[in-house]
Short mmCIF file of C-alpha atoms in Angstrom, two decimals:
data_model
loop_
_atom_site.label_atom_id
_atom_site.label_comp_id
_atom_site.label_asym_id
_atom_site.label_seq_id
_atom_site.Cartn_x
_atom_site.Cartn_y
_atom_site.Cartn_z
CA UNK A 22 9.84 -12.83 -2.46
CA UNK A 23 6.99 -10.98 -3.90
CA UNK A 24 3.97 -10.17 -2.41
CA UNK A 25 1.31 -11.81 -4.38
CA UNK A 26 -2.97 -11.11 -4.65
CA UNK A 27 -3.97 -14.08 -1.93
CA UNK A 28 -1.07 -12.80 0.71
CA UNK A 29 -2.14 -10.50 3.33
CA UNK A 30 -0.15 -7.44 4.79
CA UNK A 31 0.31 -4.92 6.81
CA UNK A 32 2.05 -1.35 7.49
CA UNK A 33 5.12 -1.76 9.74
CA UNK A 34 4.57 0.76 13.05
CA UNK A 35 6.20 3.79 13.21
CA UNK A 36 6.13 4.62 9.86
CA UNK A 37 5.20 8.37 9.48
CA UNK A 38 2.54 9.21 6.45
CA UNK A 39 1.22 12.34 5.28
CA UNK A 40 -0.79 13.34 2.72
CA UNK A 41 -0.27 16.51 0.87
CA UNK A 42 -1.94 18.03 -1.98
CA UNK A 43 -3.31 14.62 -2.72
CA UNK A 44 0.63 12.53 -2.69
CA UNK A 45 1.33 10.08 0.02
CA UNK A 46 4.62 11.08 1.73
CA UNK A 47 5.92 8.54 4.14
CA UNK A 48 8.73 8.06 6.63
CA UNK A 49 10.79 5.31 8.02
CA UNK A 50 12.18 6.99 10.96
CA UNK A 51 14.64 3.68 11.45
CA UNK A 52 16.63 4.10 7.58
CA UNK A 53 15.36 8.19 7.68
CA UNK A 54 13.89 7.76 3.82
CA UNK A 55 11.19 9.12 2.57
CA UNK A 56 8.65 7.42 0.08
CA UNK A 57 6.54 9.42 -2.31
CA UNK A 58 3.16 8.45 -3.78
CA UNK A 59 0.24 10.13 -6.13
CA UNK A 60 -3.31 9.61 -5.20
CA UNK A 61 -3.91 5.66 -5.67
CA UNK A 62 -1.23 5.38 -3.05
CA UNK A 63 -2.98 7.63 -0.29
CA UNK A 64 -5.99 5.26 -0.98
CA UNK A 65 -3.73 2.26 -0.12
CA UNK A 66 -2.10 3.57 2.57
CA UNK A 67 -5.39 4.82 4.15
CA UNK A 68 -6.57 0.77 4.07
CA UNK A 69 -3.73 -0.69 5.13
CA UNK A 70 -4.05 1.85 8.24
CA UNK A 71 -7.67 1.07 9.01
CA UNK A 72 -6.62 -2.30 9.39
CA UNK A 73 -3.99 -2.81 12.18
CA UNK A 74 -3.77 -6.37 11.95
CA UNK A 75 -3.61 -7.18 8.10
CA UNK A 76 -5.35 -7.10 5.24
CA UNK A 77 -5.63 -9.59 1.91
CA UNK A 78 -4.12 -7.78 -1.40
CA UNK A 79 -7.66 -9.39 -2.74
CA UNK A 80 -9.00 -7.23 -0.02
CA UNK A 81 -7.09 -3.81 -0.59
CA UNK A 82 -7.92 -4.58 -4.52
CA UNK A 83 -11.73 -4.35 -4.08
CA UNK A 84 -11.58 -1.34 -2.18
CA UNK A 85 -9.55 0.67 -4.30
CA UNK A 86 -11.88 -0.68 -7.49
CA UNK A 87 -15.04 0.96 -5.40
CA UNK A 88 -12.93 4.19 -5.39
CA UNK A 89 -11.41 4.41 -8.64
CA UNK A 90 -12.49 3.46 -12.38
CA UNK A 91 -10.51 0.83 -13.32
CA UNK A 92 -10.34 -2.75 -14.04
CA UNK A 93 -9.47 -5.41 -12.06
CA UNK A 94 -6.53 -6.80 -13.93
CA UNK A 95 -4.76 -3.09 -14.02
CA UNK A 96 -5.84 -2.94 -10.54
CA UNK A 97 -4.11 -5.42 -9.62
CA UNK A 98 -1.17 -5.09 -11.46
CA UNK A 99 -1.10 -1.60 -10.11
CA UNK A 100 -1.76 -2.72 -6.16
CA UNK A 101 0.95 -5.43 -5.88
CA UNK A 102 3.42 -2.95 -7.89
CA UNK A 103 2.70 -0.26 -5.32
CA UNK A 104 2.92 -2.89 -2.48
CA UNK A 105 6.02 -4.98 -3.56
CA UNK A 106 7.56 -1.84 -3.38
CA UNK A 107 6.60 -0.93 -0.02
CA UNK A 108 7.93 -4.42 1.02
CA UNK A 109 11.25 -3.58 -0.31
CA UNK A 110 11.40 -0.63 1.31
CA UNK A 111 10.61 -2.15 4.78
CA UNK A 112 7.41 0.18 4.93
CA UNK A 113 5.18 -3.03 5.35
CA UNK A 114 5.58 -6.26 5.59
CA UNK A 115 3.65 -9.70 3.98
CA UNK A 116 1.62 -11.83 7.00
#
């Protein structure tokens, strides 16, 4: 089931992230993949990691908005995109 903008969620632990030359690299040390993002996904990443216990899609949505130029609807087309893939990859996991 897909993660949806009034859910809440949160970045499984031990998941290994990285950022280099401004892409999100992350790895699931249980399945040994590796997950590759551009800059909008470091952002992400970086919120869902200052919050340890959850945070809203809503949430993750404003804060990226603040950061970047662009509209809410792409925005959040773009966010639960980003994080419904996450989910299937077991990298984080809906609340």
């Amino acid at each position: 089931m897909n993660v949806t903008i009034d859910d809440a969620v949160c970045a499984r632990s031990g998941v290994f992230a990285t950022a280099i030359d401004e892409e999100l690299v992350l790895l699931d040390p249980k399945s040994g993949q590796y997950f590759g993002a551009g800059p909008v996904g470091v952002n992400i990443w970086n919120i869902l990691s200052k919050h340890e216990e959850g945070v809203t899609v809503d949430a993750v949505c404003k804060e990226v908005m603040q950061q970047f130029e662009i509209d809410p609807e792409t925005c959040r087309y773009d966010v639960l995109s980003f994080l419904n893939d996450l989910i299937s990859r077991d990298l984080i996991y809906r609340l």
